[in-house]
Short mmCIF file of C-alpha atoms in Angstrom, two decimals:
data_model
loop_
_atom_site.label_atom_id
_atom_site.label_comp_id
_atom_site.label_asym_id
_atom_site.label_seq_id
_atom_site.Cartn_x
_atom_site.Cartn_y
_atom_site.Cartn_z
CA MET A 1 -15.48 -26.11 -2.48
CA GLU A 2 -11.95 -27.71 -3.01
CA GLU A 3 -11.30 -25.38 -6.23
CA ARG A 4 -12.81 -22.25 -3.75
CA ASN A 5 -11.00 -23.76 -1.40
CA TYR A 6 -7.53 -23.51 -3.39
CA THR A 7 -8.18 -20.06 -5.10
CA LYS A 8 -8.42 -18.69 -1.60
CA GLY A 9 -5.18 -20.02 -0.39
CA LEU A 10 -4.08 -18.92 -3.61
CA LEU A 11 -4.80 -15.45 -2.71
CA GLU A 12 -3.62 -15.97 0.57
CA ALA A 13 0.05 -17.03 -0.60
CA LEU A 14 0.09 -13.78 -3.03
CA LEU A 15 -0.78 -11.25 -0.56
CA PHE A 16 1.71 -12.75 1.88
CA LEU A 17 4.58 -12.64 -0.28
CA SER A 18 3.88 -8.82 -1.56
CA SER A 19 5.15 -5.82 0.69
CA ASP A 20 3.14 -3.64 -1.31
CA PRO A 21 -0.58 -3.64 -1.46
CA ILE A 22 -2.12 -5.60 -4.10
CA LYS A 23 -5.10 -4.41 -5.98
CA LEU A 24 -8.21 -6.10 -6.63
CA SER A 25 -7.98 -6.77 -10.25
CA ALA A 26 -4.75 -7.74 -10.24
CA LEU A 27 -5.28 -10.09 -7.44
CA ALA A 28 -8.29 -11.56 -9.78
CA LYS A 29 -6.09 -11.86 -13.03
CA SER A 30 -3.51 -13.68 -10.99
CA CYS A 31 -6.30 -15.86 -9.78
CA GLY A 32 -7.75 -16.62 -13.02
CA ILE A 33 -11.12 -15.85 -11.93
CA GLU A 34 -13.56 -12.46 -11.44
CA LYS A 35 -13.44 -9.47 -9.55
CA THR A 36 -17.06 -10.20 -7.91
CA GLU A 37 -15.49 -13.76 -6.67
CA ALA A 38 -12.08 -12.70 -5.13
CA ARG A 39 -13.57 -9.74 -3.38
CA GLU A 40 -16.09 -12.24 -1.90
CA LEU A 41 -12.68 -14.44 -0.82
CA LEU A 42 -10.61 -11.24 0.34
CA ASP A 43 -13.81 -10.60 2.70
CA GLU A 44 -13.70 -13.96 3.90
CA LEU A 45 -10.01 -13.70 4.61
CA ILE A 46 -10.63 -10.32 5.93
CA LEU A 47 -13.16 -12.28 8.37
CA ASP A 48 -10.52 -14.96 9.28
CA TYR A 49 -8.14 -13.20 10.34
CA GLN A 50 -10.37 -10.63 12.04
CA GLU A 51 -11.61 -13.69 14.15
CA ARG A 52 -8.17 -15.58 14.89
CA GLU A 53 -7.13 -12.64 16.81
CA GLY A 54 -3.39 -13.11 15.69
CA GLY A 55 -0.52 -11.23 15.11
CA PHE A 56 -0.87 -10.07 11.74
CA LEU A 57 -4.55 -9.15 9.91
CA LEU A 58 -5.54 -8.46 6.31
CA ARG A 59 -6.68 -4.97 5.35
CA GLU A 60 -8.02 -3.01 2.29
CA ILE A 61 -5.05 -0.46 2.36
CA ALA A 62 -3.71 2.55 -0.75
CA GLY A 63 -6.12 0.95 -2.96
CA GLY A 64 -5.12 -2.68 -2.65
CA TYR A 65 -4.97 -5.30 -0.08
CA GLN A 66 -1.93 -6.31 2.33
CA PHE A 67 -1.19 -7.92 5.34
CA ILE A 68 -0.52 -5.98 8.81
CA THR A 69 0.77 -6.20 12.41
CA ASN A 70 -2.28 -5.94 14.54
CA GLN A 71 -1.99 -3.21 16.28
CA LYS A 72 -2.09 -4.51 19.78
CA TYR A 73 1.18 -5.76 19.66
CA SER A 74 2.63 -2.20 17.93
CA GLU A 75 4.68 -1.21 20.99
CA ILE A 76 6.57 -4.27 21.61
CA LEU A 77 7.31 -4.66 18.21
CA SER A 78 8.33 -1.16 17.94
CA HIS A 79 10.82 -1.96 20.45
CA ILE A 80 12.06 -4.90 19.12
CA PHE A 81 12.19 -3.47 15.52
CA LYS A 82 13.67 -0.40 16.64
CA ASP A 83 15.53 0.49 12.99
CA LYS A 84 11.92 0.25 11.50
CA LYS A 85 11.75 2.80 8.98
CA ARG A 86 9.91 5.95 10.67
CA GLU A 87 9.54 9.39 9.39
CA THR A 88 9.68 12.19 11.52
CA LEU A 89 7.29 15.22 10.95
CA SER A 90 7.30 18.52 13.10
CA ARG A 91 3.65 19.40 14.74
CA GLY A 92 3.39 22.28 11.96
CA THR A 93 4.60 19.76 9.45
CA LEU A 94 1.66 17.39 10.72
CA ASP A 95 -1.11 20.73 11.03
CA THR A 96 -0.17 21.27 7.05
CA LEU A 97 -0.75 17.73 6.01
CA ALA A 98 -3.92 17.46 7.71
CA ILE A 99 -5.02 21.10 5.96
CA ILE A 100 -3.69 19.06 2.45
CA ALA A 101 -5.31 15.47 3.05
CA TYR A 102 -8.91 17.93 3.48
CA LYS A 103 -8.90 20.45 1.62
CA GLN A 104 -6.86 18.95 -1.87
CA PRO A 105 -5.82 20.06 -4.63
CA ILE A 106 -4.60 23.14 -2.83
CA THR A 107 -2.59 25.78 -3.73
CA LEU A 108 0.38 26.99 -0.75
CA THR A 109 -1.55 31.01 -1.20
CA GLU A 110 -4.44 29.05 0.03
CA LEU A 111 -2.28 26.89 2.83
CA ASP A 112 -0.67 29.98 3.94
CA GLU A 113 -4.14 31.82 4.64
CA ILE A 114 -5.53 28.37 6.65
CA ARG A 115 -2.30 28.52 8.60
CA GLY A 116 -1.98 32.03 9.12
CA VAL A 117 2.14 31.12 8.35
CA SER A 118 4.27 30.14 5.59
CA SER A 119 3.70 26.79 4.58
CA ARG A 120 6.76 26.17 2.23
CA ALA A 121 8.90 25.14 4.25
CA MET A 122 6.36 21.89 5.81
CA VAL A 123 5.16 21.43 2.14
CA ALA A 124 9.23 21.07 0.71
CA SER A 125 9.51 18.74 3.94
CA LEU A 126 6.32 16.31 2.80
CA MET A 127 7.29 16.37 -0.30
CA SER A 128 10.98 14.81 0.76
CA LYS A 129 8.78 12.29 2.88
CA LYS A 130 6.72 11.35 -0.41
CA LEU A 131 3.39 12.49 1.44
CA VAL A 132 2.63 15.39 -0.58
CA LYS A 133 3.32 15.63 -4.45
CA ALA A 134 2.37 18.51 -7.26
CA VAL A 135 -0.97 17.47 -8.65
CA GLY A 136 -1.78 20.34 -11.42
CA GLN A 137 -1.93 24.03 -11.94
CA LYS A 138 -4.86 25.87 -10.75
CA GLU A 139 -6.50 27.90 -13.46
CA VAL A 140 -5.59 31.54 -12.41
CA PRO A 141 -3.24 34.06 -13.21
CA GLY A 142 0.11 32.57 -11.90
CA ARG A 143 -1.24 29.16 -12.53
CA PRO A 144 0.32 27.97 -9.03
CA THR A 145 0.90 24.63 -8.17
CA LEU A 146 -2.21 22.61 -6.83
CA TYR A 147 -0.90 20.14 -3.70
CA GLY A 148 -2.18 16.72 -2.86
CA THR A 149 -1.35 13.10 -0.72
CA THR A 150 0.50 10.29 -1.94
CA ASN A 151 -0.12 6.40 -2.36
CA GLU A 152 2.32 6.74 0.40
CA PHE A 153 0.11 8.79 2.47
CA LEU A 154 -2.74 6.08 2.35
CA LEU A 155 0.01 3.86 3.49
CA HIS A 156 1.55 5.33 6.66
CA PHE A 157 -1.89 6.17 8.22
CA GLY A 158 -3.60 2.61 7.30
CA LEU A 159 -6.32 4.00 4.94
CA SER A 160 -7.56 2.03 2.04
CA LYS A 161 -8.93 5.46 0.51
CA LEU A 162 -9.14 9.57 1.07
CA THR A 163 -12.90 9.28 1.97
CA ASP A 164 -11.95 7.17 5.04
CA LEU A 165 -10.34 9.79 6.82
CA PRO A 166 -12.79 10.70 9.68
CA THR A 167 -14.27 13.77 8.79
CA PRO A 168 -13.43 17.48 11.46
CA VAL A 169 -15.87 19.88 12.53
CA GLU A 170 -13.05 22.34 11.57
CA VAL A 171 -9.97 21.60 9.33
CA LYS A 172 -7.86 24.00 11.86
CA GLU A 173 -9.34 21.58 14.71
CA LEU A 174 -7.24 18.85 13.49
CA LYS A 175 -4.55 17.26 15.42
CA PHE A 176 -3.28 14.41 13.39
CA GLU A 177 -1.09 13.18 16.14
CA ASP A 178 -5.12 11.88 17.69
CA PHE A 179 -4.33 9.00 15.38
CA SER A 180 -0.66 9.01 14.31
CA PRO A 181 0.28 5.94 13.12
CA GLU A 182 3.62 4.02 14.64
CA SER A 183 4.97 5.24 11.29
CA ILE A 184 5.06 8.77 12.63
CA ILE A 185 7.71 10.24 15.19
CA VAL A 186 6.06 13.80 16.21
CA THR A 187 8.71 16.30 17.24
CA GLU A 188 9.35 20.05 17.15
CA GLU A 189 11.24 20.41 14.11
CA THR A 190 10.99 20.24 10.27
CA GLU A 191 13.38 17.83 8.83
CA MET A 192 13.83 17.29 4.95
CA ASN A 193 14.65 13.30 3.52
CA PRO A 194 18.51 13.87 2.79
CA ASP A 195 18.23 11.95 -0.25
CA PHE A 196 15.25 14.01 -2.03
CA ASP A 197 16.62 16.15 -4.52
CA LEU A 198 15.83 19.79 -4.09
CA ASP A 199 16.07 20.74 -7.71
CA THR A 200 12.40 18.74 -8.43
CA LEU A 201 10.46 20.77 -6.00
CA PRO A 202 8.37 23.46 -7.37
CA GLU A 203 10.05 26.82 -7.53
CA GLU A 204 7.58 28.14 -5.32
CA LEU A 205 9.08 25.85 -2.55
CA LYS A 206 12.58 27.66 -3.32
CA GLU A 207 12.14 30.52 -1.94
CA GLU A 208 13.20 30.03 1.78
CA LYS A 209 15.99 27.57 3.45
CA ILE A 210 13.76 24.52 3.31
CA ASN A 211 15.90 23.46 6.44
CA GLU A 212 15.16 25.97 8.87
#
């Protein structure tokens, strides 16, 4: 029992010191135990923090494990830490992100057909914020770029994997702001990350002015 408690405490310390999610395999290797044992101990830790109802919780997120602040304190914390990194997304960009999340991999043409308007500026903005990335090319004439979500997307929305997304009846009816995290600010304008290198965008996204 003493050895088990020691290993459980070591897992807790490793997670506490990390600013990013840690994969189960990495945690097990660091502690010198099998993944099955690591998962059992992590499940216990998750339950421990959940029952304690304190300031932070342990969650399986973005393919790994990470401590997060308890949601019930989010409003007051957002006022105290006003300089916390938050992404600014327009409603059109959120709609585009929702479609990509549920329909990925998807081409720009397919996005435009679903939305009924051009999505170039929105996809470029999402790529600049590292929420969307190019994941390949569709095997059709012209070989258009396919787009999908990133690990950063999972982190922002507090998801462990894409299958954790709620199932919408119609993708076009999905409103991401209904469950938008504290890390997302919804505005009316499409913005680019000023530090993003526009030359890294696929050519099809350079055909319109990104900042309109």
